[in-house]
Amino acid sequence: MKVIDKIHKAEEENRHYWSFEYFPPKTAQGVQNLYDRMERMQRMGPEFIDITWGAGGSSAELTLEMVATAQSVYGLETMMHLTCTNMPIEMLDHALKTAKECGCQNILALRGDPPRGQTQWEACDGGFEHASDLVRYIRKNYGDYFCISVAGHPEGHPDNADKHDDLLQLKAKVDAGADLVVTQLFFDVDMLLDFVKQCRDIGIHCPILPGIFPIQNYSGLKRVIAGNNNHVPQYIWDALEVIKEDDAAVKEYGIQLSIEFIQKIWDAGIRGFHLYTFNLERSSRIILERLELVADQESVKPLPWSPALTTKRGKENVRPIFWKNRTKSYLQRTETWDEFPNGRWGDSRSPAFGEVDGYGVSLKYPRDECLAMWGTPKTVEDIATVFAKYCKGSVAGIPWSAQQLDAETEVIRQRLAAINILGYLTINSQPAVNGVKSSDKVYGWGPKNGYVYQKAYLEFFVSPQQLSELLVKINKDPQVTYYAVNKQGDLRTNTQSDLPNAVTWGVFPGKEILQPTVVESIAFMAWKDEAFELWTEWAHIYSPESQSAELMKDITEEWYLVNIVHNDFQDDHAIWRLFDLEIDGKILTKLQ
């Protein structure tokens, strides 16, 4: 969706709106950490995010990758920066076509900074000299597909000493086809409001989104303003002088100052603002909390999982539960499908998942970090303790779930940890939910005034002996359905058909019942290859002859992957009775 349309909608509804800016990190681990942060910050309800383009196009491919990932994996409406620096038309077209292919409809068109090592900006051969040229080119060749934003400089562009001429240059960009102005950061609200008035006076009538920079530390502020020669009023320097050695105090001052800026621009009738996060989370979160800006549940979580904002997946609303914690993998393994399930998991889906080798299975964390988290387990009990600690929150992740457990898991966290100690190594779960409001902060999703439901679900690895013991109990409960499979593909189940079993559904006014999460046999068999391969990846962090590697190999070759659904969603304790669960002193000791 185009950002300008979202802004117009927010204006029509007379509500405040906000957005976040990120830049591509320098390392692969930094990129992964930023993805985790972007996923968390998505819950803060930004109308969009934007991702910068490195000086001279130095991070071009990474920017394109991050835009595609933000759109598809995290369901974030994304605006891509695009500069003229070192970018001939062929490279600009590649970037624009790539953005369009991944569903991105928003471009921030910039002239850009000089390439590294240069102090003066020069157009490259076959490129553009001004951002207005880039805007005009995009409009001519891509029509109205993109929302085009441009930069506004409340203090004037550092390369243009004539502030009035700089305003005229901004008007030229808008006249060339820009829909939105995003301002450079500032520290004087009166100057910002005067800039907006001057823009209106010369005929710039599109929305102007003020850029807010929460100060993080004293030296960082000096570095930031050096690039644009920003004016910082003396009262800010005076306030910082007495706390400049205390980073926590400086951050708190930056938060409060940003809040004051936002309140002043609100008073002037400007409802939106753009936060320069510098890839940090805390300050942005606290600013929104103190301003009591809470996004409605429907916009943050239209489904239990984040819908991909790509053209092909535009109507997708059903997925198997197995990839709940590995969304990117699911998207990659289904990217060749011609259609995606809408309404139900059935004939509309492709019958085949992409092969595991087609995209690779890997651990999220570097080897040293994996070793620090998981140690060198030598027994099944050692591995069970790692899984239990993950459930308790004292281990950051496991190969099957690199992020912390969802908030909905809080009510079953202790039980999850306990059954891991008993030898059921859990990798996915959800509690039973019987008709909570769709606006519920923990379980809610979808449109307003609805009710959502869940069946209790567990997925785990278990030894053949324990599986046999568990199946005796399962066979006594007609409400339980299960699938169990080993690496070789030997499948055991008590289901009577191949039809999907909806494990999450919602009832909403004026709509059909939505069933966005299912358990289904073909998908489970595709998932099992990936799930077992992750044991092999874990083993690779140890030497091949080590006891730890041998242990992982034994589990891979001998154990079963099992999923259990308890279909009585009104009994939230039913699934746990299968395990004769008593959290005794021995288990509690291991959970410490």
XYZ file of C-alpha atoms in Angstrom:
592
model
C 0.000 0.000 0.000
C 1.206 3.531 -0.679
C 2.235 5.485 2.408
C 0.453 8.600 1.174
C -2.841 6.669 1.189
C -2.217 5.546 4.769
C -1.454 9.129 5.796
C -4.602 10.442 4.104
C -6.636 7.793 5.934
C -5.089 8.755 9.292
C -5.827 12.428 8.579
C -9.431 11.642 7.658
C -9.802 9.705 10.924
C -8.263 12.629 12.844
C -5.673 10.420 14.525
C -1.963 10.692 15.183
C 0.478 8.562 13.186
C 4.177 7.796 13.286
C 6.934 5.974 11.423
C 10.469 4.658 12.036
C 13.736 4.912 10.120
C 16.449 2.220 10.087
C 19.810 1.875 8.364
C 21.539 -1.312 7.093
C 23.975 -2.662 9.749
C 27.562 -3.478 8.798
C 27.571 -7.157 9.850
C 25.359 -10.167 9.153
C 24.683 -10.599 12.860
C 23.802 -6.929 13.108
C 21.263 -7.383 10.319
C 19.648 -10.333 12.106
C 19.533 -8.408 15.382
C 17.883 -5.490 13.593
C 15.270 -7.807 12.086
C 14.405 -8.962 15.606
C 14.121 -5.342 16.704
C 11.981 -4.411 13.698
C 9.656 -7.304 14.494
C 9.251 -6.095 18.086
C 8.791 -2.486 17.010
C 6.130 -3.523 14.493
C 3.885 -4.000 17.552
C 4.240 -0.267 18.232
C 2.069 0.353 15.178
C 4.121 2.506 12.779
C 2.284 3.481 9.592
C 5.503 2.617 7.772
C 9.230 2.208 8.167
C 11.971 3.423 5.893
C 15.385 1.937 5.194
C 18.305 4.089 4.148
C 20.548 3.763 1.107
C 24.286 3.860 1.874
C 26.445 6.750 0.709
C 27.357 6.097 -2.903
C 25.053 3.094 -2.982
C 27.470 1.247 -0.681
C 24.672 -0.751 0.954
C 22.408 -0.985 -2.087
C 21.918 -4.759 -2.214
C 21.496 -4.993 1.548
C 18.907 -2.230 1.472
C 16.986 -4.119 -1.222
C 17.192 -7.341 0.798
C 16.006 -5.612 3.968
C 13.090 -3.974 2.154
C 11.976 -7.352 0.774
C 12.304 -9.009 4.189
C 10.459 -6.241 6.028
C 7.601 -6.413 3.525
C 7.257 -10.188 3.338
C 8.410 -11.620 6.674
C 7.388 -8.898 9.104
C 4.472 -7.359 7.222
C 5.896 -3.843 7.560
C 4.902 -1.215 5.021
C 8.344 -0.134 3.856
C 9.725 2.944 2.153
C 13.065 2.497 0.385
C 15.566 5.337 0.193
C 17.039 5.761 -3.279
C 19.842 8.197 -4.062
C 21.436 9.605 -7.212
C 24.960 9.116 -5.845
C 26.963 6.744 -8.075
C 23.703 5.469 -9.553
C 23.407 5.479 -13.348
C 19.924 4.936 -14.739
C 20.519 1.183 -15.190
C 21.200 0.761 -11.459
C 18.262 2.967 -10.516
C 15.980 0.829 -12.679
C 17.302 -2.346 -11.078
C 16.535 -0.955 -7.631
C 13.069 0.244 -8.606
C 12.132 -3.006 -10.328
C 13.408 -5.051 -7.385
C 11.387 -2.915 -4.987
C 8.285 -3.339 -7.116
C 8.742 -7.117 -7.344
C 8.764 -7.457 -3.546
C 5.615 -5.351 -3.168
C 7.281 -2.131 -2.006
C 5.282 0.869 -3.242
C 7.187 3.652 -1.497
C 10.398 5.456 -2.454
C 12.231 8.288 -0.693
C 14.001 9.970 -3.603
C 17.235 11.746 -2.623
C 20.221 13.304 -4.285
C 22.376 11.639 -1.642
C 25.661 12.368 0.091
C 29.041 12.404 -1.673
C 30.709 8.994 -1.992
C 33.214 8.035 0.693
C 36.453 9.959 0.342
C 34.851 12.863 -1.521
C 33.798 16.193 -0.085
C 31.923 17.514 -3.122
C 28.932 15.859 -4.725
C 29.087 15.146 -8.443
C 26.655 13.354 -10.710
C 27.933 10.089 -12.144
C 27.958 9.310 -15.856
C 24.466 8.352 -16.944
C 22.972 9.484 -13.638
C 20.960 12.402 -12.288
C 22.151 15.618 -10.699
C 19.093 16.527 -8.637
C 16.499 14.615 -6.628
C 13.841 16.333 -8.736
C 15.286 14.569 -11.785
C 14.934 11.228 -10.009
C 11.344 12.002 -8.987
C 10.486 12.977 -12.552
C 12.086 9.795 -13.919
C 10.161 7.550 -11.505
C 6.861 9.216 -12.357
C 7.515 8.993 -16.092
C 8.521 5.328 -16.069
C 6.467 3.882 -13.200
C 3.384 6.072 -13.261
C 1.442 6.145 -9.998
C 2.706 2.782 -8.728
C 5.068 4.394 -6.186
C 4.370 6.897 -3.460
C 7.378 9.202 -3.812
C 8.687 11.056 -0.792
C 11.406 13.695 -0.779
C 13.556 15.310 1.886
C 12.840 18.737 3.337
C 15.493 20.769 5.178
C 14.043 23.115 7.800
C 17.431 24.813 8.142
C 18.182 24.718 4.428
C 20.330 22.175 2.600
C 23.996 22.379 3.716
C 25.062 22.719 0.057
C 22.729 25.646 -0.613
C 23.338 28.868 1.284
C 20.205 30.462 -0.168
C 17.320 29.233 1.992
C 14.646 30.642 -0.304
C 16.200 28.905 -3.287
C 16.302 25.695 -1.235
C 12.542 26.018 -0.713
C 12.101 26.463 -4.445
C 14.157 23.309 -5.026
C 11.806 21.460 -2.666
C 8.812 22.796 -4.598
C 10.443 21.565 -7.812
C 10.613 18.070 -6.329
C 6.942 18.202 -5.351
C 5.943 19.611 -8.740
C 7.893 16.773 -10.399
C 5.572 14.278 -8.712
C 6.476 13.879 -5.018
C 3.590 12.986 -2.679
C 5.186 13.571 0.717
C 7.958 15.576 2.386
C 9.936 14.012 5.254
C 12.066 16.580 7.059
C 15.643 16.330 8.189
C 16.039 16.218 11.963
C 15.809 19.516 13.857
C 16.100 20.862 17.409
C 14.068 24.055 17.128
C 10.331 23.494 16.760
C 9.592 27.150 15.979
C 12.032 26.950 13.063
C 10.306 23.752 11.861
C 6.872 25.372 12.009
C 8.174 28.439 10.165
C 9.581 26.111 7.497
C 6.176 24.435 7.101
C 4.494 27.859 6.798
C 6.957 28.953 4.123
C 6.312 25.725 2.227
C 2.577 26.378 2.270
C 3.104 29.998 1.222
C 4.938 28.985 -1.973
C 2.414 26.330 -2.927
C 3.688 23.087 -1.353
C 0.476 21.486 -0.140
C 1.431 17.799 0.299
C 1.847 16.366 3.829
C 5.071 17.330 5.621
C 6.272 14.765 8.153
C 8.650 16.193 10.792
C 11.719 14.068 11.538
C 12.322 13.589 15.281
C 15.727 12.484 16.605
C 15.754 11.259 20.230
C 19.212 12.183 21.572
C 21.013 9.021 22.719
C 24.332 10.372 24.031
C 26.324 13.590 24.056
C 29.086 12.606 21.651
C 26.555 10.994 19.318
C 24.600 14.241 19.120
C 27.753 16.120 18.102
C 28.464 13.598 15.351
C 24.908 13.764 14.026
C 24.699 17.537 13.799
C 28.170 17.797 12.227
C 26.915 16.198 9.023
C 24.183 18.782 8.455
C 25.413 21.680 10.573
C 22.170 21.621 12.552
C 21.393 24.419 14.969
C 20.949 23.249 18.550
C 19.500 25.948 20.853
C 21.659 26.943 23.793
C 19.137 25.733 26.372
C 19.658 22.172 25.093
C 23.435 22.452 25.373
C 23.056 23.883 28.875
C 20.830 21.001 29.968
C 23.219 18.433 28.483
C 26.349 19.968 29.938
C 25.580 18.833 33.489
C 24.638 15.257 32.459
C 26.849 14.630 29.419
C 28.894 11.927 31.187
C 25.751 10.023 32.206
C 24.384 8.228 29.122
C 21.222 7.110 30.921
C 20.437 10.694 31.935
C 21.139 11.952 28.404
C 18.789 9.318 26.944
C 16.067 10.324 29.386
C 16.542 13.977 28.457
C 16.390 13.051 24.764
C 13.138 11.187 25.314
C 11.510 14.050 27.169
C 12.748 16.618 24.650
C 11.308 14.572 21.773
C 7.966 14.378 23.576
C 7.933 18.154 23.979
C 8.713 18.602 20.277
C 5.913 16.255 19.250
C 3.380 17.925 21.533
C 4.269 21.316 20.036
C 3.836 20.115 16.465
C 0.531 18.550 17.471
C -0.581 21.887 18.879
C 0.267 23.386 15.479
C -2.042 20.900 13.746
C 0.563 18.435 12.455
C -0.564 14.934 13.445
C 2.313 12.775 12.161
C 6.009 12.426 12.949
C 8.942 10.312 11.778
C 11.357 8.875 14.373
C 15.027 8.556 13.462
C 15.652 5.433 15.534
C 19.347 4.953 14.653
C 18.411 1.262 14.900
C 17.598 1.620 18.617
C 14.342 0.628 20.241
C 13.995 1.832 23.817
C 13.692 5.583 23.293
C 11.091 5.197 20.538
C 9.038 2.812 22.671
C 9.071 5.092 25.725
C 8.181 8.159 23.656
C 5.113 6.416 22.266
C 4.144 5.048 25.685
C 4.369 8.439 27.390
C 2.375 10.053 24.599
C -0.195 7.259 25.102
C 0.088 6.301 21.453
C -1.128 2.733 21.271
C -1.915 1.218 17.894
C -5.216 -0.641 17.604
C -4.954 -4.427 17.575
C -6.463 -4.802 14.109
C -3.722 -2.767 12.419
C -0.861 -4.322 14.393
C -2.131 -7.903 14.253
C -4.714 -8.516 11.507
C -3.945 -12.258 11.754
C -2.096 -14.399 14.329
C 0.933 -14.170 12.020
C 2.245 -11.147 10.086
C 0.742 -11.098 6.566
C 3.273 -10.579 3.783
C 2.816 -7.257 1.979
C 3.614 -8.634 -1.455
C 1.425 -8.720 -4.542
C 1.349 -12.528 -4.851
C 0.430 -13.050 -1.203
C -2.056 -10.205 -1.005
C -5.019 -12.452 -0.182
C -3.187 -15.145 1.798
C -4.871 -15.785 5.145
C -4.102 -19.421 6.031
C -0.777 -21.020 7.028
C 0.376 -24.224 8.753
C 1.382 -23.706 12.372
C 4.697 -25.564 12.011
C 6.671 -22.560 10.697
C 5.331 -20.270 13.424
C 8.870 -19.461 14.578
C 10.577 -19.671 11.150
C 8.483 -17.389 8.954
C 11.255 -16.562 6.500
C 11.811 -20.248 5.827
C 8.107 -20.781 5.112
C 8.025 -17.865 2.678
C 11.082 -19.156 0.844
C 9.788 -22.696 0.600
C 6.466 -21.534 -0.856
C 7.693 -18.646 -3.030
C 7.120 -20.568 -6.287
C 3.428 -21.186 -5.567
C 1.060 -19.637 -8.084
C -1.683 -19.143 -5.508
C -1.780 -18.892 -1.735
C -4.525 -20.183 0.547
C -7.405 -17.812 1.051
C -10.369 -18.785 3.193
C -9.266 -22.376 3.646
C -6.232 -24.613 3.222
C -7.272 -26.639 0.221
C -7.110 -26.928 -3.523
C -5.893 -23.358 -4.007
C -2.460 -24.162 -2.558
C 0.374 -25.715 -4.497
C 0.850 -29.402 -3.690
C 4.618 -29.066 -3.213
C 6.927 -27.266 -0.824
C 10.376 -26.192 -1.947
C 13.221 -28.489 -0.949
C 15.183 -27.713 2.190
C 18.401 -27.557 0.155
C 16.850 -24.909 -2.038
C 17.416 -22.203 0.550
C 19.573 -23.747 3.227
C 18.961 -24.376 6.909
C 21.178 -22.529 9.324
C 21.418 -21.353 12.894
C 20.626 -17.735 13.544
C 23.453 -17.158 15.987
C 27.235 -17.295 15.371
C 29.074 -20.342 16.726
C 30.563 -18.642 19.792
C 27.169 -17.338 20.828
C 25.586 -20.763 20.326
C 28.209 -22.350 22.549
C 27.670 -19.708 25.204
C 23.905 -20.341 25.211
C 23.793 -24.125 24.832
C 27.129 -25.299 26.217
C 28.357 -28.793 25.351
C 25.524 -31.194 26.230
C 26.651 -34.775 26.716
C 23.343 -36.366 27.716
C 19.688 -36.051 26.798
C 19.172 -34.526 30.233
C 21.653 -31.783 29.375
C 19.745 -30.956 26.181
C 16.423 -31.066 28.031
C 17.772 -28.513 30.492
C 18.679 -26.162 27.625
C 15.147 -26.443 26.230
C 13.606 -25.926 29.676
C 15.710 -22.834 30.305
C 14.612 -21.458 26.959
C 10.986 -21.928 28.015
C 11.747 -20.128 31.272
C 13.379 -17.261 29.385
C 16.950 -17.709 30.646
C 18.243 -18.947 27.245
C 17.705 -16.499 24.359
C 16.827 -19.047 21.680
C 17.101 -22.568 20.322
C 17.651 -23.652 16.697
C 13.903 -24.022 16.037
C 12.917 -20.751 17.685
C 15.565 -18.060 17.704
C 13.348 -15.505 19.440
C 11.806 -15.490 22.905
C 8.409 -17.124 23.406
C 5.277 -15.118 22.600
C 3.377 -13.401 25.404
C 0.531 -15.913 25.015
C 2.878 -18.634 26.235
C 3.226 -17.037 29.673
C 0.302 -19.052 31.069
C 1.916 -22.361 30.048
C 5.597 -21.448 30.471
C 6.112 -23.465 33.665
C 4.403 -26.548 32.227
C 6.432 -26.305 29.007
C 9.666 -26.186 30.975
C 8.563 -29.150 33.070
C 7.697 -31.476 30.169
C 11.068 -30.669 28.605
C 12.734 -31.925 31.756
C 10.606 -35.072 31.359
C 12.126 -35.621 27.887
C 9.609 -33.957 25.551
C 11.751 -31.352 23.779
C 9.241 -28.691 22.748
C 9.737 -26.422 19.713
C 6.245 -24.952 19.242
C 3.119 -24.503 21.328
C -0.008 -22.497 21.986
C -2.513 -22.543 24.867
C -6.230 -23.171 24.502
C -8.304 -19.995 24.164
C -12.090 -19.984 24.356
C -13.571 -16.837 22.875
C -11.552 -13.847 24.068
C -12.161 -10.429 22.536
C -10.212 -9.733 19.361
C -8.870 -6.600 21.054
C -7.190 -8.652 23.808
C -3.551 -7.525 24.155
C -2.195 -11.072 24.486
C -4.403 -13.344 22.387
C -6.312 -10.884 20.228
C -6.035 -10.378 16.465
C -8.221 -9.315 13.580
C -11.067 -6.782 13.238
C -12.735 -5.045 16.167
C -15.621 -6.512 18.155
C -14.754 -10.103 17.289
C -13.840 -13.190 19.304
C -10.851 -15.479 18.806
C -10.296 -19.143 19.657
C -7.380 -21.579 19.848
C -6.936 -25.279 20.397
C -4.074 -26.297 22.657
C -1.100 -27.336 20.541
C 2.275 -28.901 21.327
C 5.133 -29.880 19.032
C 8.203 -31.677 20.313
C 10.929 -34.246 19.740
C 10.722 -37.428 21.787
C 12.426 -40.805 21.974
C 10.677 -43.866 20.476
C 10.176 -45.401 23.917
C 8.516 -42.299 25.358
C 6.410 -41.923 22.237
C 5.014 -45.424 22.711
C 4.126 -44.627 26.315
C 2.506 -41.348 25.285
C 0.414 -42.969 22.546
C -1.160 -45.288 25.091
C -2.537 -42.207 26.877
C -3.502 -40.442 23.641
C -5.517 -43.437 22.501
C -7.653 -43.104 25.623
C -8.663 -39.518 24.822
C -10.848 -39.133 21.703
C -10.304 -35.354 21.719
C -6.597 -35.678 20.888
C -5.203 -35.878 17.357
C -1.530 -36.299 16.596
C 1.124 -36.789 13.936
C 4.494 -38.404 14.689
C 7.280 -38.880 12.164
C 10.957 -39.775 12.238
C 13.698 -38.543 9.931
C 13.176 -41.509 7.596
C 9.539 -40.468 7.051
C 7.770 -43.222 9.023
C 4.486 -41.488 9.869
C 2.140 -42.433 12.699
C -1.195 -40.685 13.240
C -4.698 -41.224 14.566
C -6.371 -38.791 12.153
C -8.957 -40.297 9.844
C -8.493 -37.945 6.873
C -5.976 -35.649 5.237
C -8.175 -32.598 5.744
C -6.626 -29.724 7.719
C -7.424 -29.174 11.379
C -7.958 -25.484 12.203
C -6.159 -24.663 15.453
C -6.826 -20.909 15.417
C -10.001 -19.186 14.258
C -11.881 -15.941 14.689
C -15.496 -14.806 14.514
C -16.019 -11.190 13.446
C -19.078 -9.038 12.661
C -20.160 -9.259 9.035
C -17.460 -11.733 8.027
C -17.045 -15.444 7.425
C -15.226 -17.342 10.145
C -11.469 -16.965 9.595
C -9.237 -20.008 10.159
C -5.698 -18.636 9.708
C -3.673 -21.417 11.346
C -3.948 -25.125 10.598
C -2.333 -28.509 11.213
C -2.114 -30.573 8.027
C -0.236 -33.706 6.989
C 1.490 -32.621 3.742
C 2.810 -29.468 5.367
C 3.984 -31.430 8.418
C 5.931 -33.868 6.254
C 7.602 -30.943 4.493
C 8.409 -29.290 7.814
C 9.942 -32.436 9.344
C 12.909 -32.337 6.925
C 13.770 -28.845 8.085
C 13.142 -29.645 11.740
C 15.516 -32.639 11.753
C 18.137 -30.784 9.707
C 18.414 -28.216 12.489
C 19.752 -30.952 14.794
C 22.536 -31.484 12.264
C 23.261 -27.760 12.200
C 23.481 -27.743 15.996
C 25.883 -30.694 15.877
C 28.151 -28.773 13.481
C 29.185 -26.299 16.176
C 31.057 -29.176 17.865
C 33.904 -31.305 16.562
C 32.541 -34.354 14.659
C 34.002 -36.868 17.128
C 32.723 -35.091 20.229
C 30.166 -36.563 22.578
C 27.852 -33.636 21.896
C 27.908 -34.157 18.122
C 27.288 -37.896 18.536
C 24.354 -37.178 20.826
C 22.789 -34.844 18.248
C 23.302 -37.470 15.552
C 21.574 -40.144 17.636
C 18.564 -37.913 18.259
C 18.375 -37.013 14.567
C 18.409 -40.637 13.451
C 16.243 -42.214 16.161
C 13.794 -39.744 17.667
C 10.352 -38.644 16.468
C 8.926 -35.217 15.742
C 5.405 -35.094 17.175
C 2.561 -32.597 17.094
C -0.494 -32.893 19.321
C -3.772 -30.991 19.123
C -6.285 -31.196 21.949
C -9.542 -30.386 20.206
C -11.483 -29.476 23.348
C -10.584 -25.787 23.403
C -12.883 -25.202 26.385
C -10.618 -27.270 28.648
C -7.341 -25.391 28.904
C -5.706 -28.052 31.106
C -6.649 -31.103 29.031
C -3.482 -31.404 26.957
C -1.277 -31.401 30.051
C -3.011 -34.438 31.561
C -1.312 -36.557 28.901
C 1.971 -36.069 30.724
C 0.901 -36.868 34.304
C 2.511 -33.565 35.039
C 3.567 -32.933 38.602
C 6.187 -30.234 39.102
C 8.061 -31.935 41.911
C 11.227 -30.901 43.712
C 13.542 -32.693 41.265
C 12.075 -30.870 38.266
C 12.080 -27.534 40.072
C 15.760 -27.950 40.882
C 16.603 -28.441 37.202
C 14.538 -25.416 36.256
C 16.566 -23.088 38.455
